[in-house]
Amino acid sequence: MLLVAPMKKLCLMVLASLALTWPAKAMDNALRAGLMKLDPETRLEQRCDAEVLDRISQDDHNYKADRVVAYAFATPQMSADAIKSSGAAFRSKGQWYRLKFKCQTAPDHMEVLQFRYKIGDEIPESDWAKYNLYD
């Protein structure tokens, strides 16, 4: 039982790494299989996190998003197939930025149906520890 949390964390880290390697719209079979092993709520979170990273990096080449924290400044609102986070943060090139996003998936949480985001201000490094953001 004590290994469940570390194993889940490891699995999430591997999935996040894989998500950076493949475009969100053309998910690899290995990433798909990994996501399907997660409980539905975690799968929704991870699928939307992958979409955040993919879209930001594709839409604006000034950013190379490699980490997202949906709950950095506020608890996200979740429904069966969607996440709305007004207090998220993402990391790019070692710097953290505020972020708002809304992500809606298909019922299996594998396909993103709707996605919107807005990048906010840079977060001062002096605030990172306060919001559990790390380099």
PDB file of N, CA and C in Angstrom, residues 72-108:
ATOM      1  N   ALA A  72      -2.136  25.635  -8.862  1.00  0.00           N
ATOM      2  CA  ALA A  72      -1.107  26.467  -8.226  1.00  0.00           C
ATOM      3  C   ALA A  72      -1.698  27.590  -7.380  1.00  0.00           C
ATOM      4  N   PHE A  73      -2.683  28.297  -7.890  1.00  0.00           N
ATOM      5  CA  PHE A  73      -3.235  29.454  -7.194  1.00  0.00           C
ATOM      6  C   PHE A  73      -4.683  29.264  -6.770  1.00  0.00           C
ATOM      7  N   ALA A  74      -5.357  28.270  -7.318  1.00  0.00           N
ATOM      8  CA  ALA A  74      -6.758  28.008  -6.979  1.00  0.00           C
ATOM      9  C   ALA A  74      -7.096  26.567  -7.355  1.00  0.00           C
ATOM     10  N   THR A  75      -8.053  26.007  -6.656  1.00  0.00           N
ATOM     11  CA  THR A  75      -8.500  24.652  -6.961  1.00  0.00           C
ATOM     12  C   THR A  75      -9.297  24.667  -8.262  1.00  0.00           C
ATOM     13  N   PRO A  76      -8.939  23.811  -9.210  1.00  0.00           N
ATOM     14  CA  PRO A  76      -9.684  23.775 -10.479  1.00  0.00           C
ATOM     15  C   PRO A  76     -11.124  23.301 -10.263  1.00  0.00           C
ATOM     16  N   GLN A  77     -12.000  23.771 -11.113  1.00  0.00           N
ATOM     17  CA  GLN A  77     -13.384  23.289 -11.129  1.00  0.00           C
ATOM     18  C   GLN A  77     -13.415  22.096 -12.070  1.00  0.00           C
ATOM     19  N   MET A  78     -13.930  20.978 -11.571  1.00  0.00           N
ATOM     20  CA  MET A  78     -13.961  19.771 -12.392  1.00  0.00           C
ATOM     21  C   MET A  78     -15.384  19.272 -12.538  1.00  0.00           C
ATOM     22  N   SER A  79     -15.699  18.813 -13.746  1.00  0.00           N
ATOM     23  CA  SER A  79     -16.949  18.114 -13.988  1.00  0.00           C
ATOM     24  C   SER A  79     -16.578  16.748 -14.541  1.00  0.00           C
ATOM     25  N   ALA A  80     -17.542  15.995 -14.966  1.00  0.00           N
ATOM     26  CA  ALA A  80     -17.264  14.630 -15.432  1.00  0.00           C
ATOM     27  C   ALA A  80     -16.240  14.596 -16.559  1.00  0.00           C
ATOM     28  N   ASP A  81     -16.317  15.570 -17.479  1.00  0.00           N
ATOM     29  CA  ASP A  81     -15.457  15.532 -18.656  1.00  0.00           C
ATOM     30  C   ASP A  81     -14.705  16.839 -18.910  1.00  0.00           C
ATOM     31  N   ALA A  82     -14.579  17.688 -17.891  1.00  0.00           N
ATOM     32  CA  ALA A  82     -13.932  18.980 -18.127  1.00  0.00           C
ATOM     33  C   ALA A  82     -13.221  19.492 -16.881  1.00  0.00           C
ATOM     34  N   ILE A  83     -12.215  20.312 -17.130  1.00  0.00           N
ATOM     35  CA  ILE A  83     -11.480  21.014 -16.075  1.00  0.00           C
ATOM     36  C   ILE A  83     -11.442  22.489 -16.458  1.00  0.00           C
ATOM     37  N   LYS A  84     -11.719  23.331 -15.478  1.00  0.00           N
ATOM     38  CA  LYS A  84     -11.566  24.777 -15.653  1.00  0.00           C
ATOM     39  C   LYS A  84     -10.663  25.252 -14.535  1.00  0.00           C
ATOM     40  N   SER A  85      -9.505  25.776 -14.906  1.00  0.00           N
ATOM     41  CA  SER A  85      -8.541  26.232 -13.921  1.00  0.00           C
ATOM     42  C   SER A  85      -8.238  27.703 -14.151  1.00  0.00           C
ATOM     43  N   SER A  86      -8.625  28.530 -13.188  1.00  0.00           N
ATOM     44  CA  SER A  86      -8.332  29.956 -13.282  1.00  0.00           C
ATOM     45  C   SER A  86      -7.048  30.307 -12.538  1.00  0.00           C
ATOM     46  N   GLY A  87      -6.472  29.322 -11.852  1.00  0.00           N
ATOM     47  CA  GLY A  87      -5.275  29.569 -11.057  1.00  0.00           C
ATOM     48  C   GLY A  87      -4.156  28.595 -11.337  1.00  0.00           C
ATOM     49  N   ALA A  88      -3.924  28.315 -12.610  1.00  0.00           N
ATOM     50  CA  ALA A  88      -2.865  27.377 -12.988  1.00  0.00           C
ATOM     51  C   ALA A  88      -1.551  28.121 -13.215  1.00  0.00           C
ATOM     52  N   ALA A  89      -0.493  27.332 -13.394  1.00  0.00           N
ATOM     53  CA  ALA A  89       0.824  27.866 -13.738  1.00  0.00           C
ATOM     54  C   ALA A  89       1.499  26.860 -14.662  1.00  0.00           C
ATOM     55  N   PHE A  90       2.355  27.367 -15.539  1.00  0.00           N
ATOM     56  CA  PHE A  90       3.161  26.466 -16.360  1.00  0.00           C
ATOM     57  C   PHE A  90       4.596  26.970 -16.370  1.00  0.00           C
ATOM     58  N   ARG A  91       5.516  26.029 -16.601  1.00  0.00           N
ATOM     59  CA  ARG A  91       6.935  26.346 -16.632  1.00  0.00           C
ATOM     60  C   ARG A  91       7.432  26.279 -18.074  1.00  0.00           C
ATOM     61  N   SER A  92       8.247  27.242 -18.431  1.00  0.00           N
ATOM     62  CA  SER A  92       8.883  27.278 -19.739  1.00  0.00           C
ATOM     63  C   SER A  92      10.292  27.817 -19.580  1.00  0.00           C
ATOM     64  N   LYS A  93      11.262  27.060 -20.065  1.00  0.00           N
ATOM     65  CA  LYS A  93      12.667  27.477 -20.029  1.00  0.00           C
ATOM     66  C   LYS A  93      13.086  27.910 -18.629  1.00  0.00           C
ATOM     67  N   GLY A  94      12.601  27.176 -17.616  1.00  0.00           N
ATOM     68  CA  GLY A  94      13.005  27.431 -16.239  1.00  0.00           C
ATOM     69  C   GLY A  94      12.255  28.550 -15.541  1.00  0.00           C
ATOM     70  N   GLN A  95      11.284  29.149 -16.193  1.00  0.00           N
ATOM     71  CA  GLN A  95      10.508  30.239 -15.599  1.00  0.00           C
ATOM     72  C   GLN A  95       9.031  29.835 -15.527  1.00  0.00           C
ATOM     73  N   TRP A  96       8.350  30.237 -14.453  1.00  0.00           N
ATOM     74  CA  TRP A  96       6.928  29.933 -14.263  1.00  0.00           C
ATOM     75  C   TRP A  96       6.067  31.124 -14.673  1.00  0.00           C
ATOM     76  N   TYR A  97       4.891  30.808 -15.237  1.00  0.00           N
ATOM     77  CA  TYR A  97       3.929  31.819 -15.689  1.00  0.00           C
ATOM     78  C   TYR A  97       2.528  31.441 -15.207  1.00  0.00           C
ATOM     79  N   ARG A  98       1.728  32.458 -14.914  1.00  0.00           N
ATOM     80  CA  ARG A  98       0.326  32.222 -14.579  1.00  0.00           C
ATOM     81  C   ARG A  98      -0.408  31.759 -15.834  1.00  0.00           C
ATOM     82  N   LEU A  99      -1.490  31.003 -15.593  1.00  0.00           N
ATOM     83  CA  LEU A  99      -2.233  30.420 -16.706  1.00  0.00           C
ATOM     84  C   LEU A  99      -3.682  30.196 -16.301  1.00  0.00           C
ATOM     85  N   LYS A 100      -4.585  30.422 -17.222  1.00  0.00           N
ATOM     86  CA  LYS A 100      -5.989  30.030 -17.084  1.00  0.00           C
ATOM     87  C   LYS A 100      -6.279  29.106 -18.254  1.00  0.00           C
ATOM     88  N   PHE A 101      -7.031  28.017 -17.993  1.00  0.00           N
ATOM     89  CA  PHE A 101      -7.415  27.155 -19.103  1.00  0.00           C
ATOM     90  C   PHE A 101      -8.718  26.427 -18.815  1.00  0.00           C
ATOM     91  N   LYS A 102      -9.359  26.033 -19.903  1.00  0.00           N
ATOM     92  CA  LYS A 102     -10.556  25.196 -19.829  1.00  0.00           C
ATOM     93  C   LYS A 102     -10.374  24.090 -20.852  1.00  0.00           C
ATOM     94  N   CYS A 103     -10.561  22.864 -20.401  1.00  0.00           N
ATOM     95  CA  CYS A 103     -10.327  21.691 -21.234  1.00  0.00           C
ATOM     96  C   CYS A 103     -11.514  20.746 -21.100  1.00  0.00           C
ATOM     97  N   GLN A 104     -12.109  20.389 -22.231  1.00  0.00           N
ATOM     98  CA  GLN A 104     -13.206  19.421 -22.226  1.00  0.00           C
ATOM     99  C   GLN A 104     -12.802  18.235 -23.081  1.00  0.00           C
ATOM    100  N   THR A 105     -13.020  17.043 -22.551  1.00  0.00           N
ATOM    101  CA  THR A 105     -12.643  15.820 -23.256  1.00  0.00           C
ATOM    102  C   THR A 105     -13.877  14.984 -23.581  1.00  0.00           C
ATOM    103  N   ALA A 106     -13.656  13.973 -24.404  1.00  0.00           N
ATOM    104  CA  ALA A 106     -14.672  12.949 -24.639  1.00  0.00           C
ATOM    105  C   ALA A 106     -14.856  12.173 -23.334  1.00  0.00           C
ATOM    106  N   PRO A 107     -15.937  11.421 -23.200  1.00  0.00           N
ATOM    107  CA  PRO A 107     -16.191  10.695 -21.942  1.00  0.00           C
ATOM    108  C   PRO A 107     -15.066   9.757 -21.489  1.00  0.00           C
ATOM    109  N   ASP A 108     -14.273   9.227 -22.423  1.00  0.00           N
ATOM    110  CA  ASP A 108     -13.166   8.348 -22.019  1.00  0.00           C
ATOM    111  C   ASP A 108     -11.919   9.150 -21.640  1.00  0.00           C
TER     112      ASP A 108
END
